[in-house]
Tab-separated table of C-alpha atoms and ligand atoms in Angstrom:
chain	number	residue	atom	x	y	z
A	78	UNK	CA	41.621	146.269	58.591
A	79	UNK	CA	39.740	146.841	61.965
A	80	UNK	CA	40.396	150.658	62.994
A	81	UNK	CA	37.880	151.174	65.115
A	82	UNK	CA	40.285	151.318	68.518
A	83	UNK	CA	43.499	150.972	69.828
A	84	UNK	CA	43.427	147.074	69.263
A	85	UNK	CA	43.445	147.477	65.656
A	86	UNK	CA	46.228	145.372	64.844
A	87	UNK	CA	47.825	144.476	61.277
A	88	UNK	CA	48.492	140.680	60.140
A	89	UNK	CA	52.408	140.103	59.290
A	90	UNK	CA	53.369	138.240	56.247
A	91	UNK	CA	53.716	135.271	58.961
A	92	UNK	CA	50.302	135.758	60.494
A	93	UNK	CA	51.453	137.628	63.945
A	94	UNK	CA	49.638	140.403	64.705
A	95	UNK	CA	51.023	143.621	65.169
A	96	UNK	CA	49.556	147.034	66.652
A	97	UNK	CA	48.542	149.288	63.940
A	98	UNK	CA	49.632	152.564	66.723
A	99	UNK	CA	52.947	152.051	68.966
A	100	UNK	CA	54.939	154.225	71.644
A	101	UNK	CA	58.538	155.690	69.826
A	102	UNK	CA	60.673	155.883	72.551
A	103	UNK	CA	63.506	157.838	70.423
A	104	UNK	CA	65.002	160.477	72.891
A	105	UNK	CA	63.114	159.425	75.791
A	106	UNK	CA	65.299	159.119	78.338
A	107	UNK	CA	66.005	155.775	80.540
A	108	UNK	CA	65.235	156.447	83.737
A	109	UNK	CA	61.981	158.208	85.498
A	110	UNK	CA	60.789	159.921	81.932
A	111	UNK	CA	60.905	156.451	80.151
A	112	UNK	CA	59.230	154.741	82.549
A	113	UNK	CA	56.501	157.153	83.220
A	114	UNK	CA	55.675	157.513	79.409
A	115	UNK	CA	55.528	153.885	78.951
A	116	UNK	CA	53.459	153.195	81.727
A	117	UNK	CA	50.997	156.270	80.864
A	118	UNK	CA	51.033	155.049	76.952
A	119	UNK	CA	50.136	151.366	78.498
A	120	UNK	CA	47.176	152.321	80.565
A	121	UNK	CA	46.241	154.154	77.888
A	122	UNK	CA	45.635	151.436	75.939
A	123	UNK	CA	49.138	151.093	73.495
A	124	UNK	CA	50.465	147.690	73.127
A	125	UNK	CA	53.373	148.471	70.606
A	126	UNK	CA	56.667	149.913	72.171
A	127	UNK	CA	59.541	150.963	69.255
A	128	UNK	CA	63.315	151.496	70.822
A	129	UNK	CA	66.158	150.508	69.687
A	130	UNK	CA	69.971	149.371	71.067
A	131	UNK	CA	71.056	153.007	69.728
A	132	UNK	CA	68.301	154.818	72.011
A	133	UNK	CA	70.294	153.903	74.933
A	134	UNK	CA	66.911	152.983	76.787
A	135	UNK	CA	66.270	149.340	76.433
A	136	UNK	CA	66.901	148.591	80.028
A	137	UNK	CA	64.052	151.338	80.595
A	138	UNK	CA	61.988	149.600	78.290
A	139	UNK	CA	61.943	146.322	79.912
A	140	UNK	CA	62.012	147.720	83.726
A	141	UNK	CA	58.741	149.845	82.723
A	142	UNK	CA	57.199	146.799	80.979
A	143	UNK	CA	57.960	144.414	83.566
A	144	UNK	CA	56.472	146.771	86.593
A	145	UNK	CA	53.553	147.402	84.445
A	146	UNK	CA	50.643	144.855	85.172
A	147	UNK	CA	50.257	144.040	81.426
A	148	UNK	CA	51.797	140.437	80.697
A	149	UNK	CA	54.727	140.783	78.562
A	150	UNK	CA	53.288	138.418	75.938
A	151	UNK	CA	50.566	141.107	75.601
A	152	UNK	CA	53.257	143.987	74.667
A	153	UNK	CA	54.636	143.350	70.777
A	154	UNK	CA	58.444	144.983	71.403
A	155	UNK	CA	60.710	145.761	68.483
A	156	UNK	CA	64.527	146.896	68.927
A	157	UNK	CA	66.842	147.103	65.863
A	158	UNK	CA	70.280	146.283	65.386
A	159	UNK	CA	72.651	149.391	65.278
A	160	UNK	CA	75.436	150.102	62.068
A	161	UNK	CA	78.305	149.328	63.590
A	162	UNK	CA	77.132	145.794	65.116
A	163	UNK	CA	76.239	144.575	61.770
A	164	UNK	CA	77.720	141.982	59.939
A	165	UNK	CA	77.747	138.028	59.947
A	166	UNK	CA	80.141	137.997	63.318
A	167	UNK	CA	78.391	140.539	65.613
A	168	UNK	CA	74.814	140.406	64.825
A	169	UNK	CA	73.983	137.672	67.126
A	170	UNK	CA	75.514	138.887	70.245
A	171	UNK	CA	74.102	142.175	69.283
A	172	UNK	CA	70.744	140.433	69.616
A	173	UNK	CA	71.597	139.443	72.828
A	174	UNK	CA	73.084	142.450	74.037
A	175	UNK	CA	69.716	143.766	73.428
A	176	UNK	CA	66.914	140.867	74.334
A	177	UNK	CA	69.745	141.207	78.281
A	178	UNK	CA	68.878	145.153	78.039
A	179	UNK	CA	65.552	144.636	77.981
A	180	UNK	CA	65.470	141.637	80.403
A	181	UNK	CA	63.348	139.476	78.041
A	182	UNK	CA	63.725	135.892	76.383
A	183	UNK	CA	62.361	136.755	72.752
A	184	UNK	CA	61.565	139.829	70.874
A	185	UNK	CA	58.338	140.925	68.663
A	186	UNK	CA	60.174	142.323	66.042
A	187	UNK	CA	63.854	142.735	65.126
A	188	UNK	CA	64.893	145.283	62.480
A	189	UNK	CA	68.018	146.712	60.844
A	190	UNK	CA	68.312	150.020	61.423
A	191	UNK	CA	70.147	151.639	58.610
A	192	UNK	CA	71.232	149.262	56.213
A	193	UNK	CA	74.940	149.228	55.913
A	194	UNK	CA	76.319	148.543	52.378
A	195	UNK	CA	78.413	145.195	52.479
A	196	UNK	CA	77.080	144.325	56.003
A	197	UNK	CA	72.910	144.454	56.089
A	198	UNK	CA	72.956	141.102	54.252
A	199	UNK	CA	75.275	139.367	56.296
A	200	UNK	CA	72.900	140.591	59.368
A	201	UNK	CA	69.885	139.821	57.762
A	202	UNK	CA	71.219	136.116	57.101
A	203	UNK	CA	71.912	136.052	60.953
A	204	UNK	CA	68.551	137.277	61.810
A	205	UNK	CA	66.857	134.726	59.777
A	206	UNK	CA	68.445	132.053	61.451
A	207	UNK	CA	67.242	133.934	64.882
A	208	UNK	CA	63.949	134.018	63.186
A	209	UNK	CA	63.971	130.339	62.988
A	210	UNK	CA	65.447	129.295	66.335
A	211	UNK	CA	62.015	130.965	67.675
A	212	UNK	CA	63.965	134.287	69.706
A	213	UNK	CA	62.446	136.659	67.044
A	214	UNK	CA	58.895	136.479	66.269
A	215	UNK	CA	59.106	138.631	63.284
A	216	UNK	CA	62.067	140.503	61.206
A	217	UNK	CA	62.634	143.332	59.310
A	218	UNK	CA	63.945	146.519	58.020
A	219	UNK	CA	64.369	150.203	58.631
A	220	UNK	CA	65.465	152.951	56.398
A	221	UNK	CA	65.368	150.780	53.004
A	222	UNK	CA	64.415	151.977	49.435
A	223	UNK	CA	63.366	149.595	46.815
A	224	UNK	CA	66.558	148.346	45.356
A	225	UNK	CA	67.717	147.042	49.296
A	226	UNK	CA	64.433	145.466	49.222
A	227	UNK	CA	65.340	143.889	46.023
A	228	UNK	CA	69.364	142.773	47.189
A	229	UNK	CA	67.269	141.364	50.062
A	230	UNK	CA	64.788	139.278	48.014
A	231	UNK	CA	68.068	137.926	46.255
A	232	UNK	CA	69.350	135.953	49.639
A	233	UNK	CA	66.107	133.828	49.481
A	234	UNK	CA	64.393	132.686	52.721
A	235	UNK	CA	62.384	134.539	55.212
A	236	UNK	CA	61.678	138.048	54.296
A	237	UNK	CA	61.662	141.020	55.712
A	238	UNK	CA	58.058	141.233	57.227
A	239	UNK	CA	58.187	145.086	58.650
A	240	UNK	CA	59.647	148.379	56.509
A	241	UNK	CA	60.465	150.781	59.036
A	242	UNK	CA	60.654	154.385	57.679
A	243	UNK	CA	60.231	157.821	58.254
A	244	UNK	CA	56.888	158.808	56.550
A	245	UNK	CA	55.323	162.095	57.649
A	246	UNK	CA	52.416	164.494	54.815
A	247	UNK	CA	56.171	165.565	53.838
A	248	UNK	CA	57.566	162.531	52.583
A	249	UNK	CA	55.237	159.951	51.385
A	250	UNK	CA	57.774	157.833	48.984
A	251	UNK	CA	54.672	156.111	47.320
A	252	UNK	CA	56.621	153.696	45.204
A	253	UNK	CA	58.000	152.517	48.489
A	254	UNK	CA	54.857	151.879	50.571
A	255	UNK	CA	53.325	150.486	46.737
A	256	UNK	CA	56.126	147.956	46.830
A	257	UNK	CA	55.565	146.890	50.291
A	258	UNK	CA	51.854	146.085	49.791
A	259	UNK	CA	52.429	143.955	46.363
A	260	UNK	CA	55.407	142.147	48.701
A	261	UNK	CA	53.294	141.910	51.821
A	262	UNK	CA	55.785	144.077	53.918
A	263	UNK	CA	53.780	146.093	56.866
A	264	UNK	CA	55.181	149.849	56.204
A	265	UNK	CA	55.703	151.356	59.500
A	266	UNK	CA	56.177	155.186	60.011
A	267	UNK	CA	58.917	156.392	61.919
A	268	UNK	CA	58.852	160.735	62.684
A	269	UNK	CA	55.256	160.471	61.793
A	270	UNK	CA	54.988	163.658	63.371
A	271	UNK	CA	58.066	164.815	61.156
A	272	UNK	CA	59.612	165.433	64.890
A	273	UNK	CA	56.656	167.959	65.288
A	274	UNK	CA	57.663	170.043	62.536
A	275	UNK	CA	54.280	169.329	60.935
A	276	UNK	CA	52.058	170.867	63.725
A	277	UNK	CA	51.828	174.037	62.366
A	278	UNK	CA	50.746	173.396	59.315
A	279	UNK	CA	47.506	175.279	57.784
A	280	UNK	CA	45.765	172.906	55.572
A	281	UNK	CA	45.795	170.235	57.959
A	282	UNK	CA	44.987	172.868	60.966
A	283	UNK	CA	41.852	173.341	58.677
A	284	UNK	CA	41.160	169.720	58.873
A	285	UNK	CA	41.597	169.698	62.573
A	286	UNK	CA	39.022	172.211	62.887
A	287	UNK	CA	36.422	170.349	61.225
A	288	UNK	CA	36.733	167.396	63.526
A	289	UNK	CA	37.683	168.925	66.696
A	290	UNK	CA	40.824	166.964	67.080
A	291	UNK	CA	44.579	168.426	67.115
A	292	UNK	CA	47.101	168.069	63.899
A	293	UNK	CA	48.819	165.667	65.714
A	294	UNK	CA	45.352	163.715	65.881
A	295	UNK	CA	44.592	164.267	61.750
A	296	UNK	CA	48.253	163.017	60.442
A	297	UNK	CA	48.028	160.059	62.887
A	298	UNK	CA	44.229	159.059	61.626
A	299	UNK	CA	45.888	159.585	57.913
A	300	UNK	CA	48.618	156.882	58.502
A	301	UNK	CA	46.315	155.113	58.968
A	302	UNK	CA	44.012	155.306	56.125
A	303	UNK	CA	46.924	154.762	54.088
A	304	UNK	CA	47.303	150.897	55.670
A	305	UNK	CA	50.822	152.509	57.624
A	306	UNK	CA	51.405	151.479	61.150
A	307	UNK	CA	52.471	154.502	63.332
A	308	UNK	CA	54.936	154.797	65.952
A	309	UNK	CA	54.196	158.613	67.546
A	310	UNK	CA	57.254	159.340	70.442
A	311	UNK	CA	55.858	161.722	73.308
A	312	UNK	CA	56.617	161.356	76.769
A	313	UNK	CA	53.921	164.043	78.210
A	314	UNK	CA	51.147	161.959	79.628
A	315	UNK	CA	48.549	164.262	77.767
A	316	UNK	CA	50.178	164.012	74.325
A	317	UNK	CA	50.526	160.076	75.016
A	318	UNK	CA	46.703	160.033	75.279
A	319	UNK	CA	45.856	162.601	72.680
A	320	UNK	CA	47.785	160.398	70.205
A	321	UNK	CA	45.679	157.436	70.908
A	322	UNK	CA	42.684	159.056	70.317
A	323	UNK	CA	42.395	158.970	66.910
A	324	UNK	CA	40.130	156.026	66.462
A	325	UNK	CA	36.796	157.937	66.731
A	326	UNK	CA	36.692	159.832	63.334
A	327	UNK	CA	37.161	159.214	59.744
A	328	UNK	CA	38.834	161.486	56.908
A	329	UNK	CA	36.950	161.775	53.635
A	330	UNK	CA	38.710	160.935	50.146
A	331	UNK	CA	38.983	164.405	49.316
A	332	UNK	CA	41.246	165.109	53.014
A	333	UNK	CA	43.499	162.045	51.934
A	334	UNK	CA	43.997	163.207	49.484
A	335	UNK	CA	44.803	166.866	50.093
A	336	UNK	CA	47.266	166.061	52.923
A	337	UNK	CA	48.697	163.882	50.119
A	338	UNK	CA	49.299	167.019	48.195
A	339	UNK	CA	51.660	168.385	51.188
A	340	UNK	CA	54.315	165.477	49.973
A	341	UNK	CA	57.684	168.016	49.018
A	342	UNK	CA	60.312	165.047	49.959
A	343	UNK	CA	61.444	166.944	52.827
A	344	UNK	CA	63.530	164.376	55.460
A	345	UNK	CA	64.388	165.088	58.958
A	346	UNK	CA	66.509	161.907	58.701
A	347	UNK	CA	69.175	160.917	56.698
A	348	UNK	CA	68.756	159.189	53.136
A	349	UNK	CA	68.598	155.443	53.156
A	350	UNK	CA	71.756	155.679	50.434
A	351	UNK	CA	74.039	158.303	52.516
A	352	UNK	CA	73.316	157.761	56.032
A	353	UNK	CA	76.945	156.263	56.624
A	354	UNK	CA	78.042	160.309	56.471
A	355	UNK	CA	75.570	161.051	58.403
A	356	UNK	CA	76.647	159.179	61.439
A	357	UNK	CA	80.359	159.100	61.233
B	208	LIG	P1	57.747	162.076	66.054
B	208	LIG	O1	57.354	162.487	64.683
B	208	LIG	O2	57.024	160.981	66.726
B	208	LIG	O3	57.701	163.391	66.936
B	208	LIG	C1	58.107	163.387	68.272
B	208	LIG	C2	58.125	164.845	68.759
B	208	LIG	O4	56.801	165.395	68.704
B	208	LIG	C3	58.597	164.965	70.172
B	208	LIG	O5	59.319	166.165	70.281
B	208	LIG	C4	57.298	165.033	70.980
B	208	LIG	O6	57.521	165.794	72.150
B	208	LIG	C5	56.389	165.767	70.009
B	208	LIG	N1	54.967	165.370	70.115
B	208	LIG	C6	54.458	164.115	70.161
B	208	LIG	N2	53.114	164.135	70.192
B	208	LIG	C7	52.747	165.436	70.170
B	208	LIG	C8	51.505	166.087	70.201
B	208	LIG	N3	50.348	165.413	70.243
B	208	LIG	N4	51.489	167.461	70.175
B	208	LIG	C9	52.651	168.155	70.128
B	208	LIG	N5	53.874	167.575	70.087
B	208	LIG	C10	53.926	166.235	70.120
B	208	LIG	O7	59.337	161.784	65.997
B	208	LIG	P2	60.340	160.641	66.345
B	208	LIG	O8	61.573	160.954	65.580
B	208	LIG	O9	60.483	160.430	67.789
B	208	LIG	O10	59.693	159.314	65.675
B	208	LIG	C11	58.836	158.441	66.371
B	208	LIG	C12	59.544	157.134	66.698
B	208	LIG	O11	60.005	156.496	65.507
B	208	LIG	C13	60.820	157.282	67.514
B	208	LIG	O12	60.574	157.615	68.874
B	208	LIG	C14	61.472	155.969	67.284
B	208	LIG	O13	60.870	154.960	68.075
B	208	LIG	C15	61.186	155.750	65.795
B	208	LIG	N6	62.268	156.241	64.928
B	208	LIG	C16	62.919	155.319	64.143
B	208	LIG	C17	63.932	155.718	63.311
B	208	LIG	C18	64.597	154.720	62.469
B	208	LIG	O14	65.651	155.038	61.889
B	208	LIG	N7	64.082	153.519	62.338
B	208	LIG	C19	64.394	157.104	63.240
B	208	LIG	C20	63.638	157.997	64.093
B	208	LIG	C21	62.606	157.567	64.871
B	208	LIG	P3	57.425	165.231	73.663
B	208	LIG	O15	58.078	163.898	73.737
B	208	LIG	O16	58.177	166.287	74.435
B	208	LIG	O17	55.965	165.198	73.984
């Protein structure tokens, strides 16, 4: 695992590389505030940008990357598919409703966004046959426990090579990121910040002290130590940078471990098994 600086990037189960840190673009808006954050996050050295068709921003996405002067085949994108487009009929044009949003002829990394009892197979059948035809250069999921890992496993085929999921010090689902290192599934933290809920928090303010670095700084660094790709949103230029700069330090055992210790399964998402209430 080389995470020494920004470039630190993780090998997929097919051998594409992907960026250990990305840009979350979740809320950001499309228009002036997207493309200023992605630009700021580019120069700063990101190379990962996470959105989604339900963000509402892809076009932003793809105008920002596009005016940038980093060539696109330098930028690993990933957009997911949204609930109500799933399903064997709508998953492809759903695809290409998003890869026209984005102005772009292939995507990074395609993922299912909240898997959909009854439909996330269907898509996921769909999306390997994308994966094949070359317009995806890696698949996967979001917002999946074990058991959809398993139902997925049961169609046969490609599999998913990404599991996208919130993951913050308060909500660590260990079995979860265990089974996706004995599968070779990249876990991928979505809220890693827990929406900045965790910034106040006094053990890992402690921590912060120590190393002269922010709270944001010390949860980011411990993704990492724990082999999770992270995916911080901020669109303030200074945040942007002070997210990336986490590459210059190293948490002892004993800190890992502590910030561990924080885990109370607190979500500030919806469970993977009632999400459909959620959103209706
Ligand atoms: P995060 O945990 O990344 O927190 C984002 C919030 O923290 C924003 O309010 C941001 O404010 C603030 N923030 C960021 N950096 C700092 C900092 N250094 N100091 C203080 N505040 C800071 O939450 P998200 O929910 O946005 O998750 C990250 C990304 O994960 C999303 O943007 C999206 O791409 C993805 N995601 C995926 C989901 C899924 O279902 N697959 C669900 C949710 C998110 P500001 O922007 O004003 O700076």
């Amino acid at each position: 695992m080389n995470l020494a600086n920004i470039d630190g990037k993780t090998k997929l189960a097919n051998g594409l590389q992907m960026p250990y840190l990305g840009l979350g673009v979740y809320k950001a808006e499309s228009g002036k505030e997207i493309n200023s954050a992605i630009k700021c996050a580019l120069s700063a050295g990101y190379r990962l940008i996470d959105t989604a068709a339900f963000y509402a921003n892809e076009e932003g996405v793809g105008k920002a990357i596009r005016e940038s002067d980093i060539p696109r085949e330098d930028i690993f994108v990933t957009s997911k598919i949204w609930i109500e487009d799933q399903g064997a009929q709508s998953t492809r044009k759903a695809f290409e409703t998003s890869l026209k949003n984005l102005g772009m002829d292939y995507l990074d990394l395609y993922l299912i966004h909240w898997p959909v009892p009854g439909k996330y197979l269907e898509s996921w059948k769909v999306m390997q046959e994308l994966y094949e035809e070359g317009k995806l250069k890696a698949i996967g999921v979001s917002n999946c426990l074990i058991h959809q890992l398993e139902d997925i496993k049961k169609v046969g085929g490609v599999q998913p090579m990404v599991l996208q999921n919130e993951f913050h010090p308060k909500l660590i689902q260990q079995d979860v990121v265990n089974y996706c290192q004995e599968n070779n599934i990249q876990y991928q933290a979505w809220s890693p910040l827990m929406r900045g809920e965790i910034l106040d928090n006094a053990l890992i303010k402690e921590i912060a002290e120590k190393y002269k670095k922010s709270i944001a700084q010390i949860v980011l660094r411990w993704d990492l130590h724990k082999g999770v790709a992270t995916i911080p949103k901020s669109v303030h230029k200074n945040r942007i940078i002070e997210n990336a700069a986490i590459f210059d330090f190293e948490l002892t055992e004993d800190e890992l471990k502590s910030i561990d210790s924080l885990e109370d399964n607190t979500r500030t998402g919806a469970h993977p098994d009632h999400f459909m209430e959620h959103f209706s």
